[in-house]
Short mmCIF file of C-alpha atoms in Angstrom, two decimals:
data_model
loop_
_atom_site.label_atom_id
_atom_site.label_comp_id
_atom_site.label_asym_id
_atom_site.label_seq_id
_atom_site.Cartn_x
_atom_site.Cartn_y
_atom_site.Cartn_z
CA UNK A 1 0.02 0.10 -0.25
CA UNK A 2 1.81 3.38 -1.77
CA UNK A 3 -0.56 5.81 0.57
CA UNK A 4 1.17 6.60 4.21
CA UNK A 5 -1.89 9.02 6.26
CA UNK A 6 0.03 12.21 6.78
CA UNK A 7 1.28 12.91 10.48
CA UNK A 8 -0.99 16.17 10.51
CA UNK A 9 -4.01 13.81 9.19
CA UNK A 10 -3.24 11.27 11.63
CA UNK A 11 -3.41 13.86 14.45
CA UNK A 12 -7.17 14.73 12.65
CA UNK A 13 -7.63 11.30 12.92
CA UNK A 14 -7.78 10.32 15.88
CA UNK A 15 -9.26 13.66 17.10
CA UNK A 16 -11.87 11.63 14.84
CA UNK A 17 -12.56 8.89 16.55
CA UNK A 18 -12.50 10.49 19.83
CA UNK A 19 -15.97 12.21 18.51
CA UNK A 20 -17.12 10.09 16.29
CA UNK A 21 -18.13 6.64 18.53
CA UNK A 22 -18.80 3.99 15.16
CA UNK A 23 -15.49 4.21 13.63
CA UNK A 24 -18.05 3.58 10.02
CA UNK A 25 -19.03 7.11 10.64
CA UNK A 26 -15.67 8.79 10.72
CA UNK A 27 -14.96 6.76 6.34
CA UNK A 28 -16.63 11.82 4.39
CA UNK A 29 -14.03 13.54 7.02
CA UNK A 30 -11.29 10.51 5.45
CA UNK A 31 -12.46 10.96 1.83
CA UNK A 32 -11.51 14.84 2.20
CA UNK A 33 -8.86 14.02 3.95
CA UNK A 34 -7.34 11.44 1.19
CA UNK A 35 -8.69 13.92 -1.75
CA UNK A 36 -7.00 17.45 0.10
CA UNK A 37 -2.84 15.14 0.51
CA UNK A 38 -2.95 13.85 -2.28
CA UNK A 39 -4.85 15.36 -4.88
CA UNK A 40 -7.70 12.58 -5.66
CA UNK A 41 -8.14 9.11 -4.11
CA UNK A 42 -7.02 6.17 -5.25
CA UNK A 43 -7.24 2.45 -4.60
CA UNK A 44 -4.39 2.90 -2.19
CA UNK A 45 -6.06 5.22 0.31
CA UNK A 46 -9.63 3.90 -0.19
CA UNK A 47 -7.45 0.60 1.84
CA UNK A 48 -6.36 2.97 4.12
CA UNK A 49 -9.91 4.42 4.51
CA UNK A 50 -11.09 1.46 4.78
CA UNK A 51 -9.52 0.55 7.48
CA UNK A 52 -10.11 2.71 9.78
CA UNK A 53 -13.25 3.17 9.24
CA UNK A 54 -13.85 -0.21 10.11
CA UNK A 55 -15.82 -0.59 6.19
CA UNK A 56 -15.02 -3.50 3.48
CA UNK A 57 -12.71 -1.25 1.12
CA UNK A 58 -15.22 -1.97 -1.68
CA UNK A 59 -17.56 0.17 0.58
CA UNK A 60 -15.96 2.93 0.93
CA UNK A 61 -15.69 2.71 -3.00
CA UNK A 62 -19.38 3.50 -3.00
CA UNK A 63 -19.65 6.20 -0.61
CA UNK A 64 -16.43 8.09 -3.00
CA UNK A 65 -18.26 7.54 -6.32
CA UNK A 66 -21.69 8.54 -4.84
CA UNK A 67 -20.44 12.13 -4.46
CA UNK A 68 -18.76 14.29 -7.45
CA UNK A 69 -16.75 16.54 -5.98
CA UNK A 70 -14.50 13.07 -4.47
CA UNK A 71 -11.72 11.84 -7.50
CA UNK A 72 -10.66 8.86 -8.06
CA UNK A 73 -8.19 10.04 -11.14
CA UNK A 74 -5.79 13.10 -10.96
CA UNK A 75 -7.15 16.30 -11.80
CA UNK A 76 -5.70 19.66 -12.89
CA UNK A 77 -4.11 21.40 -10.33
CA UNK A 78 -7.37 23.40 -10.74
CA UNK A 79 -10.40 22.54 -11.25
CA UNK A 80 -13.09 24.35 -12.89
CA UNK A 81 -16.45 23.25 -12.85
CA UNK A 82 -19.07 24.70 -14.78
CA UNK A 83 -22.51 24.98 -13.24
CA UNK A 84 -25.67 22.97 -16.24
CA UNK A 85 -28.36 24.45 -14.58
CA UNK A 86 -31.65 25.95 -15.90
CA UNK A 87 -30.60 29.31 -13.79
CA UNK A 88 -26.89 29.38 -15.43
CA UNK A 89 -28.16 27.84 -18.99
CA UNK A 90 -30.33 30.76 -19.71
CA UNK A 91 -28.07 33.60 -18.09
CA UNK A 92 -25.07 32.43 -21.37
CA UNK A 93 -23.47 29.68 -19.24
CA UNK A 94 -23.51 28.22 -23.13
CA UNK A 95 -21.22 30.75 -24.01
CA UNK A 96 -18.79 30.79 -20.90
CA UNK A 97 -18.26 26.69 -21.24
CA UNK A 98 -17.59 27.88 -24.92
CA UNK A 99 -15.18 30.36 -24.09
CA UNK A 100 -12.96 28.09 -21.49
CA UNK A 101 -12.83 25.06 -24.35
CA UNK A 102 -11.26 26.98 -26.64
CA UNK A 103 -9.10 28.95 -24.33
CA UNK A 104 -7.42 25.53 -22.38
CA UNK A 105 -8.02 23.38 -26.27
CA UNK A 106 -10.47 20.71 -23.76
CA UNK A 107 -13.64 19.59 -23.47
CA UNK A 108 -15.62 18.95 -20.87
CA UNK A 109 -14.56 16.71 -18.91
CA UNK A 110 -10.76 16.73 -20.19
CA UNK A 111 -7.51 17.88 -18.73
CA UNK A 112 -5.29 20.13 -19.95
CA UNK A 113 -1.52 18.43 -21.68
CA UNK A 114 0.28 20.41 -18.62
CA UNK A 115 -2.32 18.25 -15.64
CA UNK A 116 -3.27 23.20 -14.81
CA UNK A 117 -6.36 22.51 -15.28
CA UNK A 118 -9.40 19.81 -15.44
CA UNK A 119 -12.98 21.01 -16.62
CA UNK A 120 -16.06 19.78 -15.48
CA UNK A 121 -20.52 20.07 -15.86
CA UNK A 122 -21.75 20.09 -13.05
CA UNK A 123 -25.63 20.54 -10.63
CA UNK A 124 -26.15 23.59 -9.48
CA UNK A 125 -23.91 24.76 -6.92
CA UNK A 126 -26.56 27.05 -5.52
CA UNK A 127 -25.59 30.55 -6.45
CA UNK A 128 -28.36 31.03 -8.91
CA UNK A 129 -29.02 34.49 -7.95
CA UNK A 130 -25.72 35.31 -9.47
CA UNK A 131 -25.79 32.77 -12.33
CA UNK A 132 -23.32 32.25 -14.24
CA UNK A 133 -21.22 30.91 -12.09
CA UNK A 134 -18.22 28.89 -12.70
CA UNK A 135 -16.31 27.36 -9.34
CA UNK A 136 -12.58 26.67 -9.24
CA UNK A 137 -11.05 24.77 -6.62
CA UNK A 138 -12.98 25.70 -4.02
CA UNK A 139 -13.59 29.56 -5.21
CA UNK A 140 -16.55 29.86 -6.70
CA UNK A 141 -16.30 33.15 -9.84
CA UNK A 142 -20.56 34.96 -10.54
CA UNK A 143 -22.10 37.14 -12.70
CA UNK A 144 -19.37 35.68 -16.31
CA UNK A 145 -18.88 36.37 -19.20
CA UNK A 146 -17.34 34.88 -22.16
CA UNK A 147 -14.00 37.87 -22.20
CA UNK A 148 -14.52 37.53 -17.18
CA UNK A 149 -13.76 34.15 -17.68
CA UNK A 150 -11.41 34.55 -19.60
CA UNK A 151 -9.54 36.92 -18.04
CA UNK A 152 -9.67 34.68 -14.51
CA UNK A 153 -8.06 31.68 -16.35
CA UNK A 154 -5.18 33.58 -18.10
CA UNK A 155 -3.41 35.24 -14.43
CA UNK A 156 -4.12 31.99 -13.35
CA UNK A 157 -1.06 30.22 -16.35
#
């Protein structure tokens, strides 16, 4: 097994064990910790999570694949998540998406060859009043235009 918890995460695990009497309840916090440690959740990380949570690895895998915020393969340094629901679509999501695709020369689900950007479409980001919205990593960018998203991306390069 090549995944090893960081010292900081090992301390956090011990703290979490005190708060959650049933180890199975640790699965979501452990998934987040592994995801932030590696940038994605490897099969080795799933095995490590299974050991701590006392769940079969397949059960951990099922939880990890249920939630779209967890990735089972490496993604780019910047994860561009374009909201694809009604408000964003009506306010110009397609133009935003086209601008991103043309600038980065990738399609939805792809990562740039330099591993800098990954492009995804996601369900509602919960910011309908400021649509169209793109989440880049943990930051929301709202009221976007094709020009403004292009400037944001250029600033990240």
